[in-house]
Amino acid sequence: MNSTRTRAALAGCLLAVAALAAAGLLTGSFPLSFSEILQDPGGLSARVFWQLRLPRTLMGLAGGWALGMAGGVYQTVFANPLASPDLTGVSSGASLGAAAAIVLGAGGRLSVTLFSFAFGMAALAAVLGLVSAARLARTGSYLLAGVIVSSLAEAGLMVLKTLADPEGQLGAIESWTMGSLSAVTAQKIALPALLAAGCAALLWLVRKPILMLSLGESTARGLGLDPALWRALALSLTTLMVAAVVSVCGAVAFVGLIAPHIAFFLGGRRGGPYLALCGLCGAAVLLAADLPARLLNLPLSIFTVAAAVPVLLALLVRQGRGGEDDA
């Protein structure tokens, strides 16, 4: 029964993602139709489609998949329903890097992307370094180290906001920290998409050891795993994947938190294709949020937060009724 439910959930999510992607290709301030693009391959409509509309949709698909899958890994590894990619400080670190590039006037969007990616990875290095220095490679140690690094990054971000030019830099920082796909072009998606796809493939290959980590330290050791090693590997892959996405899209709120819960509600279990279902749910959430965001020219996080409210309320009601914890 569970396998039938999971297959139905996968099929439904695939159809939803395909429909949302198709809607994204045709939605925007510049009206497009596939017939116009086919009739005039070198025209303005075709250029808008290939250079802007298609890359934006592909980045929404890759970014949502990465955030959703990363959230599934975190909630499985930490056995915590509130775990998300923010735990490693990657989003806060990436936001600090982007703000630093903007305030320092380091250049255009490429510099913001590179600073963001570098600071996001530095946040992971800091978390792993703190855990290693404390010699307490347990689940709680990673969570606490992530909170410490995130807090320091947030403090640095506040300092940079006070130093930013209120006429232009401050607005750019605020816009970036709320997430957007509006600046995505064909030239910007290759590297983050490849990194996200590579990390997702590796995480899929090690999905069984990741699931074993949710059974606890002693049980994982009894099954022949080194929990510290596998946890560090899972965190490194997810952080690299998320940093690649965040460096282009900005900090998009709640996708990594709610996508695993949606996947569990639909599929009913964490085994089997759970991580793939998490990725599909994340892609659906981000693509759906981007439709009103592009029409109203508003940040993504406004709509992902709105999507998170009913999901978290459903989780609260489920736990209040004594339902199975889907962490």
Short mmCIF file of C-alpha atoms in Angstrom, two decimals:
data_model
loop_
_atom_site.label_atom_id
_atom_site.label_comp_id
_atom_site.label_asym_id
_atom_site.label_seq_id
_atom_site.Cartn_x
_atom_site.Cartn_y
_atom_site.Cartn_z
CA MET A 1 0.00 0.00 0.00
CA ASN A 2 2.80 2.39 0.91
CA SER A 3 4.58 1.72 -2.40
CA THR A 4 1.37 2.46 -4.34
CA ARG A 5 0.90 5.67 -2.40
CA THR A 6 4.52 6.68 -3.02
CA ARG A 7 4.26 6.01 -6.76
CA ALA A 8 1.06 8.04 -6.93
CA ALA A 9 2.74 10.89 -5.02
CA LEU A 10 5.73 10.86 -7.38
CA ALA A 11 3.50 10.87 -10.45
CA GLY A 12 1.36 13.69 -9.08
CA CYS A 13 4.39 15.79 -8.17
CA LEU A 14 5.97 15.23 -11.59
CA LEU A 15 2.79 16.40 -13.30
CA ALA A 16 2.55 19.43 -10.99
CA VAL A 17 6.18 20.42 -11.61
CA ALA A 18 5.75 20.01 -15.39
CA ALA A 19 2.59 22.14 -15.37
CA LEU A 20 4.20 24.85 -13.23
CA ALA A 21 7.32 24.88 -15.41
CA ALA A 22 5.18 25.28 -18.55
CA ALA A 23 3.25 28.11 -16.88
CA GLY A 24 6.53 29.74 -15.88
CA LEU A 25 7.78 29.68 -19.47
CA LEU A 26 4.74 31.65 -20.61
CA THR A 27 4.26 33.98 -17.62
CA GLY A 28 5.82 37.42 -17.38
CA SER A 29 5.51 41.06 -18.31
CA PHE A 30 6.42 40.25 -21.94
CA PRO A 31 3.74 38.02 -23.54
CA LEU A 32 5.06 34.90 -25.26
CA SER A 33 3.61 32.02 -27.19
CA PHE A 34 5.35 28.90 -28.45
CA SER A 35 3.94 29.47 -31.96
CA GLU A 36 5.63 32.89 -32.17
CA ILE A 37 8.95 31.40 -31.07
CA LEU A 38 8.75 28.62 -33.68
CA GLN A 39 7.71 31.00 -36.47
CA ASP A 40 10.52 33.51 -35.79
CA PRO A 41 13.50 31.74 -34.10
CA GLY A 42 15.65 34.87 -34.24
CA GLY A 43 13.02 37.35 -33.11
CA LEU A 44 12.55 39.21 -29.86
CA SER A 45 10.18 36.61 -28.45
CA ALA A 46 12.69 33.82 -29.06
CA ARG A 47 15.49 35.82 -27.45
CA VAL A 48 13.39 36.55 -24.38
CA PHE A 49 12.49 32.87 -24.16
CA TRP A 50 16.03 31.47 -24.51
CA GLN A 51 17.94 34.14 -22.59
CA LEU A 52 15.52 34.95 -19.76
CA ARG A 53 12.34 32.91 -19.46
CA LEU A 54 13.83 29.40 -19.89
CA PRO A 55 16.88 30.02 -17.61
CA ARG A 56 14.61 31.47 -14.89
CA THR A 57 12.33 28.44 -15.02
CA LEU A 58 15.25 25.99 -15.04
CA MET A 59 16.84 27.78 -12.06
CA GLY A 60 13.53 27.64 -10.21
CA LEU A 61 13.35 23.92 -10.90
CA ALA A 62 16.98 23.23 -9.89
CA GLY A 63 16.87 25.58 -6.91
CA GLY A 64 13.63 24.20 -5.54
CA TRP A 65 14.86 20.63 -5.99
CA ALA A 66 18.13 21.40 -4.20
CA LEU A 67 16.47 23.17 -1.26
CA GLY A 68 13.78 20.49 -0.91
CA MET A 69 16.23 17.60 -1.06
CA ALA A 70 18.60 19.36 1.35
CA GLY A 71 15.74 19.82 3.79
CA GLY A 72 14.90 16.12 3.56
CA VAL A 73 18.52 15.22 4.33
CA TYR A 74 18.68 17.57 7.31
CA GLN A 75 15.42 16.39 8.85
CA THR A 76 16.50 12.77 8.40
CA VAL A 77 20.07 13.18 9.68
CA PHE A 78 19.07 15.28 12.69
CA ALA A 79 15.76 13.48 13.32
CA ASN A 80 14.23 16.92 13.81
CA PRO A 81 11.07 18.16 12.02
CA LEU A 82 12.30 21.77 12.21
CA ALA A 83 15.72 21.09 10.68
CA SER A 84 16.48 22.97 7.46
CA PRO A 85 19.50 24.07 5.39
CA ASP A 86 19.74 27.18 7.58
CA LEU A 87 21.09 24.98 10.37
CA THR A 88 24.61 25.07 8.96
CA GLY A 89 24.50 28.84 8.60
CA VAL A 90 24.84 28.56 4.83
CA SER A 91 21.97 30.97 4.07
CA SER A 92 23.16 33.51 6.64
CA GLY A 93 26.75 33.15 5.46
CA ALA A 94 25.75 33.53 1.82
CA SER A 95 23.68 36.61 2.67
CA LEU A 96 26.67 38.12 4.49
CA GLY A 97 28.88 37.48 1.46
CA ALA A 98 26.39 39.06 -0.93
CA ALA A 99 26.02 42.10 1.33
CA ALA A 100 29.81 42.44 1.58
CA ALA A 101 30.13 42.45 -2.22
CA ILE A 102 27.38 45.07 -2.54
CA VAL A 103 28.75 47.39 0.16
CA LEU A 104 32.35 47.07 -1.02
CA GLY A 105 31.30 47.78 -4.59
CA ALA A 106 33.13 44.67 -5.74
CA GLY A 107 31.46 44.68 -9.12
CA GLY A 108 28.31 43.35 -10.69
CA ARG A 109 26.12 40.34 -10.16
CA LEU A 110 29.00 37.90 -10.75
CA SER A 111 30.92 39.28 -7.76
CA VAL A 112 27.82 39.03 -5.57
CA THR A 113 27.40 35.41 -6.65
CA LEU A 114 31.06 34.53 -5.98
CA PHE A 115 31.14 36.27 -2.58
CA SER A 116 27.88 34.59 -1.62
CA PHE A 117 29.10 31.13 -2.55
CA ALA A 118 32.45 31.60 -0.79
CA PHE A 119 30.87 32.84 2.44
CA GLY A 120 28.27 30.06 2.38
CA MET A 121 30.97 27.41 2.19
CA ALA A 122 32.99 29.25 4.84
CA ALA A 123 29.96 28.95 7.15
CA LEU A 124 30.04 25.16 6.77
CA ALA A 125 33.79 25.10 7.43
CA ALA A 126 33.20 27.12 10.59
CA VAL A 127 30.48 24.71 11.77
CA LEU A 128 32.66 21.66 11.16
CA GLY A 129 35.61 23.42 12.80
CA LEU A 130 33.60 24.23 15.93
CA VAL A 131 32.36 20.64 16.20
CA SER A 132 35.88 19.30 15.73
CA ALA A 133 37.33 21.70 18.31
CA ALA A 134 34.66 20.70 20.84
CA ARG A 135 35.33 17.02 20.13
CA LEU A 136 31.60 16.35 20.34
CA ALA A 137 30.60 15.10 16.89
CA ARG A 138 26.99 14.47 17.91
CA THR A 139 23.74 15.73 16.41
CA GLY A 140 23.25 18.41 19.05
CA SER A 141 26.77 19.75 18.50
CA TYR A 142 26.11 20.41 14.81
CA LEU A 143 22.84 22.16 15.63
CA LEU A 144 24.45 24.39 18.25
CA ALA A 145 27.44 25.19 16.02
CA GLY A 146 25.04 26.10 13.22
CA VAL A 147 23.15 28.48 15.50
CA ILE A 148 26.43 30.12 16.57
CA VAL A 149 27.64 30.61 13.00
CA SER A 150 24.24 31.87 11.82
CA SER A 151 24.10 34.37 14.70
CA LEU A 152 27.56 35.70 13.88
CA ALA A 153 26.69 35.99 10.19
CA GLU A 154 23.44 37.80 11.02
CA ALA A 155 25.36 40.22 13.26
CA GLY A 156 27.81 40.90 10.43
CA LEU A 157 24.90 41.45 8.05
CA MET A 158 23.40 44.04 10.41
CA VAL A 159 26.73 45.88 10.54
CA LEU A 160 26.91 45.97 6.74
CA LYS A 161 23.33 47.25 6.52
CA THR A 162 24.25 50.19 8.75
CA LEU A 163 27.23 50.95 6.49
CA ALA A 164 25.28 50.57 3.24
CA ASP A 165 24.18 53.54 1.16
CA PRO A 166 20.43 53.88 1.85
CA GLU A 167 19.85 55.22 -1.65
CA GLY A 168 20.86 52.02 -3.42
CA GLN A 169 22.98 49.48 -1.57
CA LEU A 170 20.55 48.91 1.30
CA GLY A 171 17.69 48.17 -1.08
CA ALA A 172 19.88 45.75 -3.04
CA ILE A 173 20.83 43.89 0.16
CA GLU A 174 17.23 43.64 1.32
CA SER A 175 16.09 42.41 -2.08
CA TRP A 176 18.82 39.77 -2.20
CA THR A 177 18.12 38.46 1.30
CA MET A 178 14.46 37.88 0.36
CA GLY A 179 15.29 35.86 -2.74
CA SER A 180 14.50 36.41 -6.40
CA LEU A 181 14.89 34.75 -9.78
CA SER A 182 14.53 38.00 -11.71
CA ALA A 183 18.27 38.40 -12.38
CA VAL A 184 18.78 34.84 -13.63
CA THR A 185 20.08 34.62 -17.19
CA ALA A 186 21.40 31.87 -19.42
CA GLN A 187 25.00 32.74 -18.48
CA LYS A 188 24.41 32.32 -14.74
CA ILE A 189 22.71 28.94 -14.39
CA ALA A 190 25.30 26.48 -15.74
CA LEU A 191 27.59 26.20 -12.69
CA PRO A 192 24.93 26.24 -9.95
CA ALA A 193 22.75 23.79 -11.88
CA LEU A 194 25.68 21.40 -12.42
CA LEU A 195 26.72 21.59 -8.75
CA ALA A 196 23.15 21.04 -7.59
CA ALA A 197 22.69 18.08 -9.94
CA GLY A 198 26.02 16.49 -8.98
CA CYS A 199 25.42 16.84 -5.23
CA ALA A 200 21.86 15.57 -5.57
CA ALA A 201 23.11 12.49 -7.45
CA LEU A 202 25.71 11.76 -4.75
CA LEU A 203 23.15 12.21 -1.98
CA TRP A 204 20.85 9.78 -3.76
CA LEU A 205 23.64 7.20 -3.90
CA VAL A 206 24.20 7.46 -0.12
CA ARG A 207 20.53 7.72 0.83
CA LYS A 208 20.61 4.46 2.83
CA PRO A 209 23.44 5.53 5.18
CA ILE A 210 21.67 8.87 5.59
CA LEU A 211 18.48 7.08 6.62
CA MET A 212 20.47 4.95 9.08
CA LEU A 213 21.72 8.12 10.80
CA SER A 214 18.13 8.92 11.81
CA LEU A 215 18.11 5.76 13.97
CA GLY A 216 20.56 7.30 16.45
CA GLU A 217 24.29 7.18 17.17
CA SER A 218 24.43 3.75 18.80
CA THR A 219 22.20 2.06 16.24
CA ALA A 220 24.15 3.55 13.33
CA ARG A 221 27.42 2.34 14.84
CA GLY A 222 25.90 -1.10 15.33
CA LEU A 223 25.09 -1.17 11.62
CA GLY A 224 28.72 -0.47 10.79
CA LEU A 225 28.54 3.27 10.13
CA ASP A 226 30.79 6.03 11.42
CA PRO A 227 28.09 8.63 12.29
CA ALA A 228 30.50 11.59 12.42
CA LEU A 229 31.98 10.77 9.00
CA TRP A 230 28.65 10.20 7.25
CA ARG A 231 27.03 13.20 8.90
CA ALA A 232 29.91 15.45 7.80
CA LEU A 233 29.64 14.05 4.25
CA ALA A 234 25.89 14.65 4.11
CA LEU A 235 26.27 18.17 5.48
CA SER A 236 29.06 18.99 3.03
CA LEU A 237 27.10 17.83 -0.01
CA THR A 238 23.88 19.57 1.02
CA THR A 239 25.70 22.79 1.89
CA LEU A 240 27.56 22.86 -1.43
CA MET A 241 24.25 22.28 -3.21
CA VAL A 242 22.40 24.97 -1.25
CA ALA A 243 25.26 27.48 -1.49
CA ALA A 244 25.28 27.10 -5.27
CA VAL A 245 21.55 27.87 -5.42
CA VAL A 246 21.52 30.65 -2.84
CA SER A 247 24.44 32.40 -4.54
CA VAL A 248 22.22 32.96 -7.59
CA CYS A 249 18.67 33.11 -6.20
CA GLY A 250 19.33 34.79 -2.87
CA ALA A 251 18.05 33.51 0.46
CA VAL A 252 14.65 31.91 -0.19
CA ALA A 253 12.79 31.22 3.05
CA PHE A 254 11.08 28.01 4.19
CA VAL A 255 11.36 25.87 1.02
CA GLY A 256 13.89 23.53 2.66
CA LEU A 257 11.71 23.33 5.78
CA ILE A 258 8.28 22.60 4.29
CA ALA A 259 9.16 20.48 1.23
CA PRO A 260 10.06 17.38 3.34
CA HIS A 261 6.80 17.69 5.28
CA ILE A 262 4.80 17.89 2.07
CA ALA A 263 6.71 14.86 0.77
CA PHE A 264 5.94 12.91 3.94
CA PHE A 265 2.26 13.90 3.86
CA LEU A 266 2.05 12.65 0.27
CA GLY A 267 4.27 9.58 0.41
CA GLY A 268 3.75 8.48 3.99
CA ARG A 269 7.33 7.31 4.63
CA ARG A 270 10.97 8.38 4.62
CA GLY A 271 12.35 5.32 2.86
CA GLY A 272 12.48 4.56 -0.85
CA PRO A 273 12.28 7.63 -3.09
CA TYR A 274 11.65 10.02 -0.18
CA LEU A 275 14.55 12.34 -1.05
CA ALA A 276 13.48 12.51 -4.70
CA LEU A 277 9.94 13.34 -3.55
CA CYS A 278 11.38 16.08 -1.30
CA GLY A 279 13.17 17.53 -4.32
CA LEU A 280 10.03 17.49 -6.46
CA CYS A 281 8.00 19.15 -3.70
CA GLY A 282 10.67 21.84 -3.31
CA ALA A 283 10.67 22.46 -7.06
CA ALA A 284 6.87 22.73 -7.09
CA VAL A 285 6.86 25.20 -4.19
CA LEU A 286 9.54 27.44 -5.72
CA LEU A 287 8.05 27.38 -9.22
CA ALA A 288 4.60 28.15 -7.82
CA ALA A 289 5.96 31.02 -5.71
CA ASP A 290 7.78 32.49 -8.70
CA LEU A 291 4.59 32.91 -10.74
CA PRO A 292 3.05 35.68 -8.59
CA ALA A 293 6.53 37.00 -7.78
CA ARG A 294 7.27 37.75 -11.43
CA LEU A 295 3.81 39.17 -12.14
CA LEU A 296 3.86 41.49 -9.10
CA ASN A 297 7.65 42.08 -9.14
CA LEU A 298 7.98 41.03 -5.50
CA PRO A 299 10.57 38.87 -3.66
CA LEU A 300 10.14 35.10 -3.63
CA SER A 301 10.17 34.74 0.15
CA ILE A 302 6.88 36.60 0.49
CA PHE A 303 5.15 33.75 -1.32
CA THR A 304 7.18 30.87 0.10
CA VAL A 305 6.38 32.10 3.62
CA ALA A 306 2.69 32.24 2.65
CA ALA A 307 2.95 28.66 1.37
CA ALA A 308 4.65 27.56 4.60
CA VAL A 309 1.82 28.69 6.89
CA PRO A 310 -0.78 26.02 5.94
CA VAL A 311 1.89 23.30 5.82
CA LEU A 312 3.14 24.10 9.32
CA LEU A 313 -0.43 24.39 10.62
CA ALA A 314 -1.18 20.94 9.20
CA LEU A 315 1.95 19.61 10.89
CA LEU A 316 0.88 21.17 14.19
CA VAL A 317 -2.59 19.63 13.95
CA ARG A 318 -1.14 16.23 13.02
CA GLN A 319 1.23 16.21 15.98
CA GLY A 320 -1.55 17.43 18.27
CA ARG A 321 -3.60 14.39 17.27
CA GLY A 322 -0.70 12.08 18.03
CA GLY A 323 0.27 11.45 14.42
CA GLU A 324 3.63 9.97 13.50
CA ASP A 325 6.50 12.40 13.70
CA ASP A 326 7.69 12.95 10.20
CA ALA A 327 11.12 14.18 11.11
#
